[in-house]
PDB file of C-alpha atoms in Angstrom:
ATOM      1  CA  UNK A 230       7.438  23.569  10.251  1.00 73.00           C
ATOM      2  CA  UNK A 231       3.812  22.503   9.896  1.00 80.00           C
ATOM      3  CA  UNK A 232       2.546  19.936  12.388  1.00 88.00           C
ATOM      4  CA  UNK A 233      -0.788  18.224  12.656  1.00 88.00           C
ATOM      5  CA  UNK A 234      -1.386  19.405  16.210  1.00 93.00           C
ATOM      6  CA  UNK A 235      -3.984  21.834  17.507  1.00 95.00           C
ATOM      7  CA  UNK A 236      -5.419  22.440  14.028  1.00 97.00           C
ATOM      8  CA  UNK A 237      -8.923  22.763  12.629  1.00 98.00           C
ATOM      9  CA  UNK A 238      -9.329  20.079   9.975  1.00 98.00           C
ATOM     10  CA  UNK A 239     -12.196  19.688   7.528  1.00 97.00           C
ATOM     11  CA  UNK A 240     -12.062  16.031   6.515  1.00 97.00           C
ATOM     12  CA  UNK A 241     -14.242  15.452   3.434  1.00 94.00           C
ATOM     13  CA  UNK A 242     -15.346  11.844   3.157  1.00 92.00           C
ATOM     14  CA  UNK A 243     -17.272   9.825   0.557  1.00 89.00           C
ATOM     15  CA  UNK A 244     -18.449   7.538   3.399  1.00 90.00           C
ATOM     16  CA  UNK A 245     -20.505   8.423   6.439  1.00 93.00           C
ATOM     17  CA  UNK A 246     -19.274   7.777   9.951  1.00 95.00           C
ATOM     18  CA  UNK A 247     -20.368   4.384  11.216  1.00 86.00           C
ATOM     19  CA  UNK A 248     -19.226   1.090  12.653  1.00 83.00           C
ATOM     20  CA  UNK A 249     -17.303   0.044   9.564  1.00 80.00           C
ATOM     21  CA  UNK A 250     -14.108   2.086   9.558  1.00 83.00           C
ATOM     22  CA  UNK A 251     -11.771   2.564   6.648  1.00 84.00           C
ATOM     23  CA  UNK A 252      -8.806   4.877   6.043  1.00 85.00           C
ATOM     24  CA  UNK A 253     -10.562   8.233   6.398  1.00 91.00           C
ATOM     25  CA  UNK A 254     -12.136   7.254   9.719  1.00 93.00           C
ATOM     26  CA  UNK A 255      -8.762   6.146  11.095  1.00 93.00           C
ATOM     27  CA  UNK A 256      -7.141   9.401   9.904  1.00 94.00           C
ATOM     28  CA  UNK A 257      -9.883  11.400  11.653  1.00 97.00           C
ATOM     29  CA  UNK A 258      -9.302   9.505  14.906  1.00 97.00           C
ATOM     30  CA  UNK A 259      -5.527   9.942  14.591  1.00 96.00           C
ATOM     31  CA  UNK A 260      -5.859  13.687  14.026  1.00 97.00           C
ATOM     32  CA  UNK A 261      -8.256  13.977  16.965  1.00 98.00           C
ATOM     33  CA  UNK A 262      -5.694  12.227  19.169  1.00 97.00           C
ATOM     34  CA  UNK A 263      -3.218  14.970  18.184  1.00 97.00           C
ATOM     35  CA  UNK A 264      -5.658  17.558  19.572  1.00 97.00           C
ATOM     36  CA  UNK A 265      -6.999  18.615  16.173  1.00 98.00           C
ATOM     37  CA  UNK A 266     -10.648  19.677  15.893  1.00 98.00           C
ATOM     38  CA  UNK A 267     -11.841  17.408  13.119  1.00 98.00           C
ATOM     39  CA  UNK A 268     -15.025  18.210  11.222  1.00 98.00           C
ATOM     40  CA  UNK A 269     -15.847  14.963   9.443  1.00 98.00           C
ATOM     41  CA  UNK A 270     -17.939  16.111   6.481  1.00 96.00           C
ATOM     42  CA  UNK A 271     -20.082  13.223   5.354  1.00 95.00           C
ATOM     43  CA  UNK A 272     -21.287  12.880   1.752  1.00 92.00           C
ATOM     44  CA  UNK A 273     -24.213  15.124   0.810  1.00 91.00           C
ATOM     45  CA  UNK A 274     -27.644  13.570   1.015  1.00 90.00           C
ATOM     46  CA  UNK A 275     -31.046  14.851  -0.059  1.00 87.00           C
ATOM     47  CA  UNK A 276     -32.642  13.284   3.027  1.00 88.00           C
ATOM     48  CA  UNK A 277     -30.735  15.714   5.278  1.00 86.00           C
ATOM     49  CA  UNK A 278     -32.334  18.986   6.277  1.00 86.00           C
ATOM     50  CA  UNK A 279     -29.886  21.867   6.080  1.00 91.00           C
ATOM     51  CA  UNK A 280     -26.539  21.383   7.810  1.00 96.00           C
ATOM     52  CA  UNK A 281     -26.363  19.325  10.967  1.00 96.00           C
ATOM     53  CA  UNK A 282     -23.425  19.133  13.390  1.00 98.00           C
ATOM     54  CA  UNK A 283     -23.351  16.335  15.914  1.00 97.00           C
ATOM     55  CA  UNK A 284     -20.701  15.078  18.319  1.00 98.00           C
ATOM     56  CA  UNK A 285     -18.932  11.844  17.520  1.00 97.00           C
ATOM     57  CA  UNK A 286     -19.295   9.185  20.205  1.00 95.00           C
ATOM     58  CA  UNK A 287     -15.815   7.839  19.406  1.00 95.00           C
ATOM     59  CA  UNK A 288     -13.817  10.998  20.188  1.00 97.00           C
ATOM     60  CA  UNK A 289     -14.701  14.426  21.650  1.00 98.00           C
ATOM     61  CA  UNK A 290     -12.531  16.262  19.077  1.00 98.00           C
ATOM     62  CA  UNK A 291     -14.532  14.913  16.125  1.00 98.00           C
ATOM     63  CA  UNK A 292     -17.733  16.591  14.956  1.00 98.00           C
ATOM     64  CA  UNK A 293     -19.819  14.875  12.291  1.00 98.00           C
ATOM     65  CA  UNK A 294     -21.224  17.186   9.629  1.00 98.00           C
ATOM     66  CA  UNK A 295     -24.147  16.113   7.468  1.00 96.00           C
ATOM     67  CA  UNK A 296     -25.768  18.353   4.918  1.00 95.00           C
ATOM     68  CA  UNK A 297     -28.234  18.626   2.111  1.00 93.00           C
ATOM     69  CA  UNK A 298     -26.682  19.906  -1.130  1.00 90.00           C
ATOM     70  CA  UNK A 299     -27.917  23.273  -2.393  1.00 86.00           C
ATOM     71  CA  UNK A 300     -28.127  21.950  -5.950  1.00 81.00           C
ATOM     72  CA  UNK A 301     -28.332  18.792  -8.041  1.00 78.00           C
ATOM     73  CA  UNK A 302     -27.353  17.871 -11.566  1.00 76.00           C
ATOM     74  CA  UNK A 303     -23.762  19.140 -11.595  1.00 72.00           C
ATOM     75  CA  UNK A 304     -23.087  17.847 -15.088  1.00 76.00           C
ATOM     76  CA  UNK A 305     -26.155  19.607 -16.497  1.00 85.00           C
ATOM     77  CA  UNK A 306     -25.345  23.068 -15.142  1.00 86.00           C
ATOM     78  CA  UNK A 307     -23.345  25.732 -16.967  1.00 89.00           C
ATOM     79  CA  UNK A 308     -19.870  25.881 -15.422  1.00 84.00           C
ATOM     80  CA  UNK A 309     -20.257  29.456 -14.116  1.00 90.00           C
ATOM     81  CA  UNK A 310     -23.521  28.574 -12.333  1.00 90.00           C
ATOM     82  CA  UNK A 311     -22.011  25.371 -10.965  1.00 86.00           C
ATOM     83  CA  UNK A 312     -18.981  27.245  -9.549  1.00 87.00           C
ATOM     84  CA  UNK A 313     -21.251  29.896  -7.994  1.00 91.00           C
ATOM     85  CA  UNK A 314     -23.435  27.243  -6.313  1.00 90.00           C
ATOM     86  CA  UNK A 315     -20.377  25.334  -5.139  1.00 89.00           C
ATOM     87  CA  UNK A 316     -18.989  28.479  -3.476  1.00 91.00           C
ATOM     88  CA  UNK A 317     -22.388  29.041  -1.875  1.00 93.00           C
ATOM     89  CA  UNK A 318     -22.385  25.479  -0.489  1.00 93.00           C
ATOM     90  CA  UNK A 319     -18.905  25.881   0.991  1.00 94.00           C
ATOM     91  CA  UNK A 320     -19.779  29.285   2.519  1.00 95.00           C
ATOM     92  CA  UNK A 321     -22.834  27.719   4.154  1.00 95.00           C
ATOM     93  CA  UNK A 322     -20.743  24.853   5.562  1.00 96.00           C
ATOM     94  CA  UNK A 323     -18.049  27.216   6.886  1.00 96.00           C
ATOM     95  CA  UNK A 324     -20.642  29.518   8.465  1.00 97.00           C
ATOM     96  CA  UNK A 325     -22.411  26.600  10.179  1.00 97.00           C
ATOM     97  CA  UNK A 326     -19.137  25.055  11.415  1.00 98.00           C
ATOM     98  CA  UNK A 327     -17.992  28.456  12.655  1.00 97.00           C
ATOM     99  CA  UNK A 328     -14.248  27.795  12.461  1.00 97.00           C
ATOM    100  CA  UNK A 329     -11.923  28.512   9.562  1.00 96.00           C
ATOM    101  CA  UNK A 330     -10.016  25.373   8.547  1.00 97.00           C
ATOM    102  CA  UNK A 331      -6.253  25.134   8.856  1.00 97.00           C
ATOM    103  CA  UNK A 332      -6.356  22.021   6.702  1.00 96.00           C
ATOM    104  CA  UNK A 333      -8.839  20.616   4.204  1.00 95.00           C
ATOM    105  CA  UNK A 334      -8.231  16.898   3.744  1.00 94.00           C
ATOM    106  CA  UNK A 335     -10.377  15.398   1.033  1.00 91.00           C
ATOM    107  CA  UNK A 336     -10.852  11.706   0.391  1.00 88.00           C
ATOM    108  CA  UNK A 337     -13.813  12.523  -1.852  1.00 82.00           C
ATOM    109  CA  UNK A 338     -12.993  13.110  -5.490  1.00 76.00           C
ATOM    110  CA  UNK A 339     -15.400  14.846  -7.835  1.00 73.00           C
ATOM    111  CA  UNK A 340     -17.224  16.768  -5.088  1.00 78.00           C
ATOM    112  CA  UNK A 341     -15.742  20.248  -4.651  1.00 79.00           C
ATOM    113  CA  UNK A 342     -13.324  20.433  -7.564  1.00 77.00           C
ATOM    114  CA  UNK A 343     -11.064  23.170  -6.232  1.00 84.00           C
ATOM    115  CA  UNK A 344     -10.156  22.564  -2.594  1.00 87.00           C
ATOM    116  CA  UNK A 345      -8.921  26.154  -2.357  1.00 90.00           C
ATOM    117  CA  UNK A 346     -12.503  27.426  -2.089  1.00 90.00           C
ATOM    118  CA  UNK A 347     -12.598  26.210   1.517  1.00 91.00           C
ATOM    119  CA  UNK A 348     -10.021  28.855   2.460  1.00 91.00           C
ATOM    120  CA  UNK A 349      -7.447  26.646   4.188  1.00 94.00           C
ATOM    121  CA  UNK A 350      -3.715  27.292   3.792  1.00 94.00           C
ATOM    122  CA  UNK A 351      -3.131  23.530   3.403  1.00 94.00           C
ATOM    123  CA  UNK A 352      -5.232  21.329   1.102  1.00 92.00           C
ATOM    124  CA  UNK A 353      -4.698  17.599   0.837  1.00 90.00           C
ATOM    125  CA  UNK A 354      -6.300  15.248  -1.648  1.00 87.00           C
ATOM    126  CA  UNK A 355      -5.819  11.598  -0.753  1.00 85.00           C
ATOM    127  CA  UNK A 356      -7.086   9.044  -3.260  1.00 77.00           C
ATOM    128  CA  UNK A 357      -7.080   6.290  -0.640  1.00 70.00           C
ATOM    129  CA  UNK A 358      -9.798   4.291  -2.328  1.00 62.00           C
ATOM    130  CA  UNK A 359     -10.178   3.072  -5.862  1.00 54.00           C
ATOM    131  CA  UNK A 360     -11.279   5.532  -8.514  1.00 56.00           C
ATOM    132  CA  UNK A 361     -13.005   3.961 -11.474  1.00 58.00           C
ATOM    133  CA  UNK A 362     -12.025   6.813 -13.770  1.00 57.00           C
ATOM    134  CA  UNK A 363      -9.097   7.276 -16.136  1.00 60.00           C
ATOM    135  CA  UNK A 364      -7.954  10.546 -14.559  1.00 65.00           C
ATOM    136  CA  UNK A 365      -7.707  11.935 -11.067  1.00 65.00           C
ATOM    137  CA  UNK A 366     -10.365  14.505 -10.147  1.00 66.00           C
ATOM    138  CA  UNK A 367      -9.845  18.283 -10.139  1.00 68.00           C
ATOM    139  CA  UNK A 368      -9.163  18.143  -6.398  1.00 67.00           C
ATOM    140  CA  UNK A 369      -5.801  16.545  -7.172  1.00 66.00           C
ATOM    141  CA  UNK A 370      -4.672  19.601  -9.160  1.00 67.00           C
ATOM    142  CA  UNK A 371      -5.769  22.088  -6.487  1.00 69.00           C
ATOM    143  CA  UNK A 372      -4.252  20.246  -3.530  1.00 72.00           C
ATOM    144  CA  UNK A 373      -1.127  21.358  -1.704  1.00 68.00           C
ATOM    145  CA  UNK A 374      -0.366  17.652  -1.282  1.00 64.00           C
ATOM    146  CA  UNK A 375      -1.771  14.782  -3.305  1.00 61.00           C
ATOM    147  CA  UNK A 376      -1.316  11.056  -2.640  1.00 57.00           C
TER     148      UNK A 376
END
């Protein structure tokens, strides 16, 4: 039986780590307490330079990951080019983190589309916050579990 203990978790968040904590921050802290190595992947930002890993002051098992996206204008790109660039972005993140995820837990809809590209055996999409769209994002269809 699968347990959330001693796992490598990529937690994909639409909010950065900070003083104001909402669901995804509490989940990260809870997983870290269960001895999971949590890589809290913050939303992409063009002010970042490359991919930066930094320790979280709140728990030693949490590493904050900030990154600059390799491309912009998702909706203007041909689908094949978009998918190629998305795979490139994920490969760069995985290489920089250096650990293969056991779990990808995404709170961020409309970012990666198919959570399976991260290479984890378990993919979770959790729509914890309000989505102002009529349909759930592609991540919901590719998730092992979806809430």
